[in-house]
Amino acid sequence: MRNSWAISEAVADVAGVDLHLDLSGPGGVRAALIRALREAVRSGRLVAGTRLPSSRSLATDLGLARNTVADAYGELVAEGWLTARQGSGTRVAPRPAPRPAARRARPVPAVARPAYDLRPGSPDVSAFPRTAWLAAARRALSAAPHTAFGYGDGRGRPELRAALADYLARARGVRTDPERIVVCAGFMQGLALLGRVLRRRGIAAAGIERYGLWYHHQALERAGLRLSPLPLDEHGAQVAELDDRTDLRAVLLSPAHQFPTGVPLHPGRRAAVVRWASRVDGLILEDDYDGEFRYDRQPVGALQGLAPEQVVYCGTASKSLAPGLRLGWLVLPEHLVDEVLAVKSTGEWGNSALDQLTLAEFINSGAYDRHVRSMRLRYRRRRDELVAALAGRAPHIGVTGIAAGLHVVLRLPPGTEQDVLRAAAWDGLAMDGLSRFRYSEGEDEAEDRGERAFDGLIVAYGTPPDHAFPGALEALLRVLPGPAGG
Amino acid sequence: MRNSWAISEAVADVAGVDLHLDLSGPGGVRAALIRALREAVRSGRLVAGTRLPSSRSLATDLGLARNTVADAYGELVAEGWLTARQGSGTRVAPRPAPRPAARRARPVPAVARPAYDLRPGSPDVSAFPRTAWLAAARRALSAAPHTAFGYGDGRGRPELRAALADYLARARGVRTDPERIVVCAGFMQGLALLGRVLRRRGIAAAGIERYGLWYHHQALERAGLRLSPLPLDEHGAQVAELDDRTDLRAVLLSPAHQFPTGVPLHPGRRAAVVRWASRVDGLILEDDYDGEFRYDRQPVGALQGLAPEQVVYCGTASKSLAPGLRLGWLVLPEHLVDEVLAVKSTGEWGNSALDQLTLAEFINSGAYDRHVRSMRLRYRRRRDELVAALAGRAPHIGVTGIAAGLHVVLRLPPGTEQDVLRAAAWDGLAMDGLSRFRYSEGEDEAEDRGERAFDGLIVAYGTPPDHAFPGALEALLRVLPGPAGG
């Protein structure tokens, strides 16, 4: 701080009220006077109808030019705090009474902060590549044309769409070009957009997998779609059912790694669902949320590569980088592009051009591949530790979905899921049970074509930061039920 | 490039088709084989049903380990490109025929690129403070907690809400605290959210100003609201009309600087609209899109400061920084917070945590004030040049709305607006006429309570980059109509 002498506060009596002028704020003495008078009226210290001293008299008291005070009065009249009438001087304006139920201190919603978190949905955000991201941001912002800071079009930045077209072809076998990619603020926004487009096409119902994320289901239901769940087995969704459900012309699937069961869709079923879509002119919404993370062999390529005109490929940076970016992308069949843009280009669905430019540079520079590779190693190591610990200390617990992704499913003895979750919560371990992800049709559920509901746990080993993983694993082992009869 | 010798391509004959392996790509020879086979199937060179050579035989041809080929076959079976059956070997899987209306080259929509652009809506984006923004991003990302990269809550980052609460109180006279601020992806998203909340409250109609932005009107109409325009005069919207329109319990206003006419709402009307809202338990949506840019005295404070429980203050970074950020904010009455969050927290309306953190740091460090101050000088200089040029060379043209903002309105002789716009377009100058912003009720418009429609031009002197402003000004002067009879 500069060492200087300056008047930083002045006090005047205005209609019996002490008026403190804080001269350290911006805008000089006039601004300070405006702030002080405004605050006095606002707080009720200067009540409605009170006549203020003349500008000349207050100026003298404060040692200011008369015009300064007159300007301040004028400004507050313009803002509606004061009134000025010929002959009656400047007065505090009448104000409506404040609402009775005015301010209460709003507590920040109590976010339960468990000691350990193995709930699915988030990658290990402690590993966000801050330095590499900033370096990409610097290069991207230096190179960006001025127009990148303007409104832009509904498709998203062309730099990012070009980078994604190349990356998705290379890494996920997606067939596309930049003109068929629409960037959106995360998968959820993409799903909401697609739901509306389906409704505009007159499609009233969509198939989903029996187990999935309830907020995905809600997004489709908010768009006005009726949902029809497909049963799941060890080969993924039983897509043959689509042939019997003649009201369906769209289906949401997670073919590379079904969420939450973790199985990939069987090759025969991949072919079958594409045949179905081709026959009924239907659409497959492919949720490829964690397609990059496959540990024991090459990633399973995207279904979209088989039938680009029947599949909408939905990708996201939420698992590969961070949910906080709110960046996802749709790869659309040619015939759907204009309809999606008609919904998206209304101005409500935008997202940051700066992050889009940065992600494009992050991908093009190879930093994205490096980050995915390093995270794949990290997650695989955790998965191996988890599987080994379970084999050693809870061999009676079945584990599925271990080949890919950021979570596995533990099968539990029937009727034990809620007890295990309660024990976990008691121990400071946040987890979700399989039943939470089962789509329920309410009244009809009892008649669910005899599908069995399974007891199980989702163990999202990708969620905690590295340092917390061993503790989380120990906590998990403590709360698992013993062998039958044990 | 490293100067090295390596095999970068291999060729094999597969069922009579040349298979080119590009070994320069990622993932080694197995990945190259998978890509080559996938592409051959995809392109139709290997047709459905074709039997592939045994893995042993292809491995010999290519000089690879047999397992590499077997793995590649297995992967492509998993992806649905190939089928494998005991006894019949590995074959190309049947594929649905491609849609007849498959790919056409989609031309990039022809964005008219005029030589000069004086259309409103965008600040001078060439002045985006890239260096200061990156410096703030570096500090913000270094300091951010890991959880900032996760999903976050619907309100937006707490760092930004705290910075905004402080800034808005100081600069705009807004009364708030961080818990009542909701960050959104630009004003348009905020308006869409508010429209839905109004409908949920059973409010079916909203007042608007007769002149305004059609996409704001559309956002409210999409939410299901019927719109009822208020006449405008030189004191702003005639809010006294609200008392007669008993079906209205909400009104969208731009009190600091009416868009597009440029007048501030008269002090008496500020008080009157607050009284109306208080009496009918109504809501005022205050669009404060450019409140920072006032040239000849202190900014007019926000209406919200008069009645925080009746006004939703809507602010944006689109004019003060850049539309490409897609960042705006709502300051909500206490009683509205939960309802807005109920709509916003569905996951479709997120925006980048990184930009939010950066903007918070940008504000807190004083960089935002500095940028606004420097832009205010730049815009004021342009405004002065514009006003002086008009006074000198087109003194018969009336200019209004010069005290603030990024545009003025030129009044034109009745019936000349379209001619001037055509002449401007011919001269490479993009401009909008006043009539474009007039809310039309369709059939009823002829009966518009006798309100006069004005011919006029919006001249958004804030839009062009500095170097283009003199040329834009000259082009404008060329196309203005001469004095009456001239």
Short mmCIF file of N, CA, C and O in Angstrom, two decimals, chain A residues 22 57 87 99 116 149 176 218-219 222 224 285 288 308-309 313 335 356 400 403 445 449:
data_model
loop_
_atom_site.label_atom_id
_atom_site.label_comp_id
_atom_site.label_asym_id
_atom_site.label_seq_id
_atom_site.Cartn_x
_atom_site.Cartn_y
_atom_site.Cartn_z
N ASP A 22 -18.05 7.21 3.32
CA ASP A 22 -16.84 6.40 3.19
C ASP A 22 -16.14 6.79 1.89
O ASP A 22 -16.56 6.43 0.80
N SER A 57 -26.69 24.06 2.00
CA SER A 57 -26.40 23.89 3.43
C SER A 57 -25.61 22.61 3.68
O SER A 57 -24.63 22.60 4.43
N GLY A 87 -40.72 24.25 -4.44
CA GLY A 87 -41.37 24.78 -3.25
C GLY A 87 -41.30 23.89 -2.02
O GLY A 87 -41.27 24.37 -0.91
N ARG A 99 -41.98 -6.59 2.67
CA ARG A 99 -42.80 -7.80 2.91
C ARG A 99 -42.57 -8.27 4.33
O ARG A 99 -41.46 -8.28 4.82
N TYR A 116 -15.99 -41.02 3.43
CA TYR A 116 -15.61 -41.66 2.17
C TYR A 116 -16.80 -41.67 1.23
O TYR A 116 -17.94 -41.83 1.67
N PHE A 149 -15.57 -14.54 -29.11
CA PHE A 149 -16.11 -14.00 -27.87
C PHE A 149 -17.53 -13.49 -28.03
O PHE A 149 -18.13 -13.01 -27.07
N THR A 176 -18.33 -39.39 -38.37
CA THR A 176 -18.96 -38.08 -38.32
C THR A 176 -18.13 -37.05 -39.07
O THR A 176 -17.06 -37.35 -39.59
N GLN A 218 -35.92 -38.86 -15.85
CA GLN A 218 -36.73 -37.65 -15.62
C GLN A 218 -36.60 -36.65 -16.75
O GLN A 218 -37.56 -35.99 -17.12
N ALA A 219 -35.38 -36.52 -17.31
CA ALA A 219 -35.19 -35.56 -18.41
C ALA A 219 -36.07 -35.95 -19.60
O ALA A 219 -36.69 -35.09 -20.23
N ARG A 222 -39.73 -35.29 -18.60
CA ARG A 222 -40.07 -33.86 -18.65
C ARG A 222 -40.34 -33.41 -20.08
O ARG A 222 -41.12 -32.50 -20.31
N GLY A 224 -41.87 -35.04 -22.09
CA GLY A 224 -43.20 -35.54 -22.45
C GLY A 224 -43.22 -36.96 -22.98
O GLY A 224 -44.22 -37.42 -23.53
N LEU A 285 -30.40 -43.67 -28.91
CA LEU A 285 -29.59 -42.67 -28.21
C LEU A 285 -28.50 -43.42 -27.47
O LEU A 285 -28.79 -44.17 -26.53
N ASP A 288 -22.53 -42.80 -24.23
CA ASP A 288 -21.15 -43.31 -24.17
C ASP A 288 -20.39 -42.56 -23.09
O ASP A 288 -19.39 -41.90 -23.35
N PRO A 308 -24.70 -44.71 -38.56
CA PRO A 308 -24.69 -43.28 -38.19
C PRO A 308 -26.03 -42.57 -38.42
O PRO A 308 -26.26 -41.53 -37.82
N GLU A 309 -26.88 -43.13 -39.27
CA GLU A 309 -28.16 -42.46 -39.51
C GLU A 309 -29.26 -42.94 -38.57
O GLU A 309 -30.37 -42.43 -38.58
N TYR A 313 -24.97 -40.36 -31.09
CA TYR A 313 -23.90 -40.65 -30.14
C TYR A 313 -23.81 -39.50 -29.15
O TYR A 313 -23.71 -38.33 -29.54
N HIS A 335 -30.19 -36.31 -40.72
CA HIS A 335 -31.59 -35.87 -40.80
C HIS A 335 -32.09 -35.21 -39.51
O HIS A 335 -33.21 -34.72 -39.47
N GLN A 356 -14.77 -24.20 -24.60
CA GLN A 356 -14.81 -24.98 -25.84
C GLN A 356 -13.50 -24.83 -26.61
O GLN A 356 -12.94 -25.80 -27.11
N THR A 400 -19.36 -57.80 -10.64
CA THR A 400 -19.55 -57.74 -12.10
C THR A 400 -19.19 -56.34 -12.60
O THR A 400 -19.09 -55.39 -11.83
N ALA A 403 -14.64 -54.89 -16.25
CA ALA A 403 -13.76 -54.71 -17.41
C ALA A 403 -13.54 -53.25 -17.78
O ALA A 403 -12.63 -52.93 -18.52
N GLU A 445 -45.52 -52.10 -11.18
CA GLU A 445 -44.22 -52.73 -11.03
C GLU A 445 -44.33 -54.18 -10.60
O GLU A 445 -43.53 -55.02 -11.03
N ARG A 449 -43.45 -58.32 -15.66
CA ARG A 449 -43.08 -59.47 -16.51
C ARG A 449 -42.13 -60.44 -15.80
O ARG A 449 -41.25 -61.05 -16.42
#
